[in-house]
Amino acid sequence: MHYAIENFSNKREDGLVYEEVKKVNAQMFKQLLDFDITTSNEFTIRESEQIKPATQHVPHIGNLYQQEPVIKLVAYHIISSRDNIQGGEFRFKYWGQPHRKDNFGKDIKSSNPYPLWLNEQGTLFIVSALEMVGTFDVVSGQLDFIKYEFKGDNYK
């Protein structure tokens, strides 16, 4: 499952992000989360860099019996403006590819559920930690975002 909010905020707003995740978790994900142990980090992806697609948690026999909390939900808050970056779009294993534009800036039609505005400044999106997430290479400029990891008791 995926959840995204357009024009959430153009600057870091940890309290608002936590409130939104609490609301969305209660409605969609229904995970037991401990918000006191949430971690957040600011990231900058520069030209010719990318985030390789990866999950944040994979349940397997080696970690199912551990007692420490595991990452259950991940929220990404984009801070940089698309006016200053080319490339660097987020990609998801189960959300399809980002929409593309032609040489004149018109959107190319697609049946893909991936929102047109997902990579715009101020967007907040929330995904399961089991979802594979990464970015395409940044061609020019830099992508700035904040990643929040919401943790809870291990899966049993």
Short mmCIF file of C-alpha atoms in Angstrom, two decimals:
data_model
loop_
_atom_site.label_atom_id
_atom_site.label_comp_id
_atom_site.label_asym_id
_atom_site.label_seq_id
_atom_site.Cartn_x
_atom_site.Cartn_y
_atom_site.Cartn_z
CA MET A 1 0.00 0.00 0.00
CA HIS A 2 1.06 3.55 -0.68
CA TYR A 3 -0.19 6.89 0.54
CA ALA A 4 0.86 10.32 -0.73
CA ILE A 5 -0.10 13.92 0.05
CA GLU A 6 0.50 16.70 -2.45
CA ASN A 7 1.72 20.09 -1.11
CA PHE A 8 2.15 18.80 2.44
CA SER A 9 4.88 21.30 3.41
CA ASN A 10 7.95 22.84 1.77
CA LYS A 11 10.05 22.67 4.95
CA ARG A 12 10.79 20.16 7.69
CA GLU A 13 7.72 19.68 9.92
CA ASP A 14 8.35 16.62 12.11
CA GLY A 15 5.25 17.11 14.27
CA LEU A 16 2.95 17.37 11.23
CA VAL A 17 4.54 14.28 9.67
CA TYR A 18 4.01 12.26 12.87
CA GLU A 19 0.35 13.33 13.06
CA GLU A 20 -0.24 12.41 9.42
CA VAL A 21 1.43 9.02 9.84
CA LYS A 22 -0.70 8.33 12.95
CA LYS A 23 -3.84 9.14 10.98
CA VAL A 24 -2.88 7.12 7.89
CA ASN A 25 -1.66 4.19 9.98
CA ALA A 26 -5.01 4.03 11.80
CA GLN A 27 -6.92 4.12 8.49
CA MET A 28 -4.75 1.97 6.18
CA PHE A 29 -1.73 0.18 7.56
CA LYS A 30 -2.94 -0.67 11.10
CA GLN A 31 0.56 -1.32 12.45
CA LEU A 32 1.49 -1.15 16.14
CA LEU A 33 3.99 1.72 16.18
CA ASP A 34 6.04 3.30 18.95
CA PHE A 35 6.44 6.95 17.91
CA ASP A 36 8.99 7.55 20.70
CA ILE A 37 11.63 5.55 18.81
CA THR A 38 11.03 7.03 15.36
CA THR A 39 14.18 8.07 13.53
CA SER A 40 14.52 10.75 10.87
CA ASN A 41 17.42 11.76 8.65
CA GLU A 42 17.94 14.43 6.01
CA PHE A 43 19.33 13.18 2.70
CA THR A 44 20.87 14.94 -0.28
CA ILE A 45 21.29 12.99 -3.52
CA ARG A 46 23.69 14.83 -5.85
CA GLU A 47 24.38 14.61 -9.58
CA SER A 48 25.13 11.08 -10.83
CA GLU A 49 23.96 9.56 -7.52
CA GLN A 50 20.89 7.48 -6.73
CA ILE A 51 19.39 5.38 -3.98
CA LYS A 52 19.49 1.73 -5.00
CA PRO A 53 16.04 0.14 -4.59
CA ALA A 54 15.84 -1.64 -1.23
CA THR A 55 13.37 -2.58 1.47
CA GLN A 56 13.82 -1.27 5.01
CA HIS A 57 12.80 -4.53 6.68
CA VAL A 58 12.50 -8.12 5.49
CA PRO A 59 10.97 -10.64 7.91
CA HIS A 60 12.87 -13.94 7.84
CA ILE A 61 13.59 -16.80 10.21
CA GLY A 62 16.77 -15.10 11.43
CA ASN A 63 15.00 -12.00 12.75
CA LEU A 64 11.46 -13.13 13.60
CA TYR A 65 12.40 -14.01 17.17
CA GLN A 66 14.39 -10.89 17.98
CA GLN A 67 12.90 -8.74 20.69
CA GLU A 68 14.00 -5.29 19.46
CA PRO A 69 11.61 -3.13 17.41
CA VAL A 70 11.68 -3.25 13.62
CA ILE A 71 10.93 -0.62 10.97
CA LYS A 72 7.29 -0.94 9.87
CA LEU A 73 6.47 2.27 7.97
CA VAL A 74 8.68 4.74 6.12
CA ALA A 75 7.71 8.31 5.22
CA TYR A 76 9.58 10.45 2.68
CA HIS A 77 9.15 14.24 2.67
CA ILE A 78 10.58 15.98 -0.41
CA ILE A 79 12.13 19.37 0.36
CA SER A 80 13.86 20.29 -2.93
CA SER A 81 12.06 21.97 -5.82
CA ARG A 82 11.76 20.10 -9.12
CA ASP A 83 12.74 23.38 -10.81
CA ASN A 84 16.32 22.79 -9.63
CA ILE A 85 16.67 19.08 -10.36
CA GLN A 86 16.57 16.76 -13.33
CA GLY A 87 16.13 13.03 -12.67
CA GLY A 88 16.13 11.59 -9.16
CA GLU A 89 12.49 10.48 -9.27
CA PHE A 90 11.44 8.00 -6.60
CA ARG A 91 10.56 4.53 -7.84
CA PHE A 92 8.68 1.71 -6.17
CA LYS A 93 8.45 -1.98 -6.90
CA TYR A 94 4.65 -2.05 -6.66
CA TRP A 95 3.70 1.48 -7.74
CA GLY A 96 4.92 1.43 -11.33
CA GLN A 97 7.17 4.00 -12.97
CA PRO A 98 6.94 7.81 -12.72
CA HIS A 99 5.00 9.58 -15.46
CA ARG A 100 7.07 11.01 -18.24
CA LYS A 101 6.85 14.25 -20.19
CA ASP A 102 7.46 14.76 -23.88
CA ASN A 103 9.98 17.26 -25.29
CA PHE A 104 7.43 20.07 -24.96
CA GLY A 105 6.53 19.42 -21.30
CA LYS A 106 3.21 17.65 -21.92
CA ASP A 107 2.44 14.56 -19.86
CA ILE A 108 2.62 11.29 -21.74
CA LYS A 109 -0.60 9.32 -21.14
CA SER A 110 -0.29 6.28 -18.91
CA SER A 111 -2.56 3.92 -17.01
CA ASN A 112 0.00 3.93 -14.21
CA PRO A 113 -1.43 4.78 -10.74
CA TYR A 114 1.79 6.71 -9.84
CA PRO A 115 0.64 10.32 -9.21
CA LEU A 116 2.01 12.99 -11.56
CA TRP A 117 2.93 15.23 -8.61
CA LEU A 118 4.64 12.59 -6.44
CA ASN A 119 8.19 13.94 -6.90
CA GLU A 120 7.26 17.61 -6.44
CA GLN A 121 8.48 19.79 -3.58
CA GLY A 122 6.39 19.44 -0.43
CA THR A 123 5.10 15.93 -1.17
CA LEU A 124 4.88 13.45 1.70
CA PHE A 125 4.49 9.78 0.92
CA ILE A 126 4.19 6.84 3.28
CA VAL A 127 4.96 3.22 2.39
CA SER A 128 5.36 -0.08 4.18
CA ALA A 129 8.93 -0.91 5.21
CA LEU A 130 8.46 -4.08 3.15
CA GLU A 131 8.10 -2.01 -0.07
CA MET A 132 11.19 -1.67 -2.28
CA VAL A 133 11.97 2.06 -2.74
CA GLY A 134 14.80 3.82 -4.57
CA THR A 135 15.48 6.74 -6.90
CA PHE A 136 16.62 7.16 -10.47
CA ASP A 137 19.99 8.84 -11.06
CA VAL A 138 20.06 12.58 -10.50
CA VAL A 139 21.14 14.11 -13.83
CA SER A 140 21.59 17.67 -12.56
CA GLY A 141 20.91 19.55 -9.35
CA GLN A 142 20.28 17.75 -6.07
CA LEU A 143 17.37 15.96 -4.42
CA ASP A 144 16.77 16.91 -0.77
CA PHE A 145 14.35 14.91 1.34
CA ILE A 146 13.74 13.69 4.88
CA LYS A 147 13.25 10.01 5.59
CA TYR A 148 11.29 8.95 8.68
CA GLU A 149 11.42 5.37 9.96
CA PHE A 150 8.50 4.37 12.19
CA LYS A 151 9.17 1.31 14.32
CA GLY A 152 7.15 -1.15 16.34
CA ASP A 153 7.25 -4.61 17.85
CA ASN A 154 8.68 -7.31 15.65
CA TYR A 155 6.35 -9.37 13.46
CA LYS A 156 5.36 -12.66 15.10
#
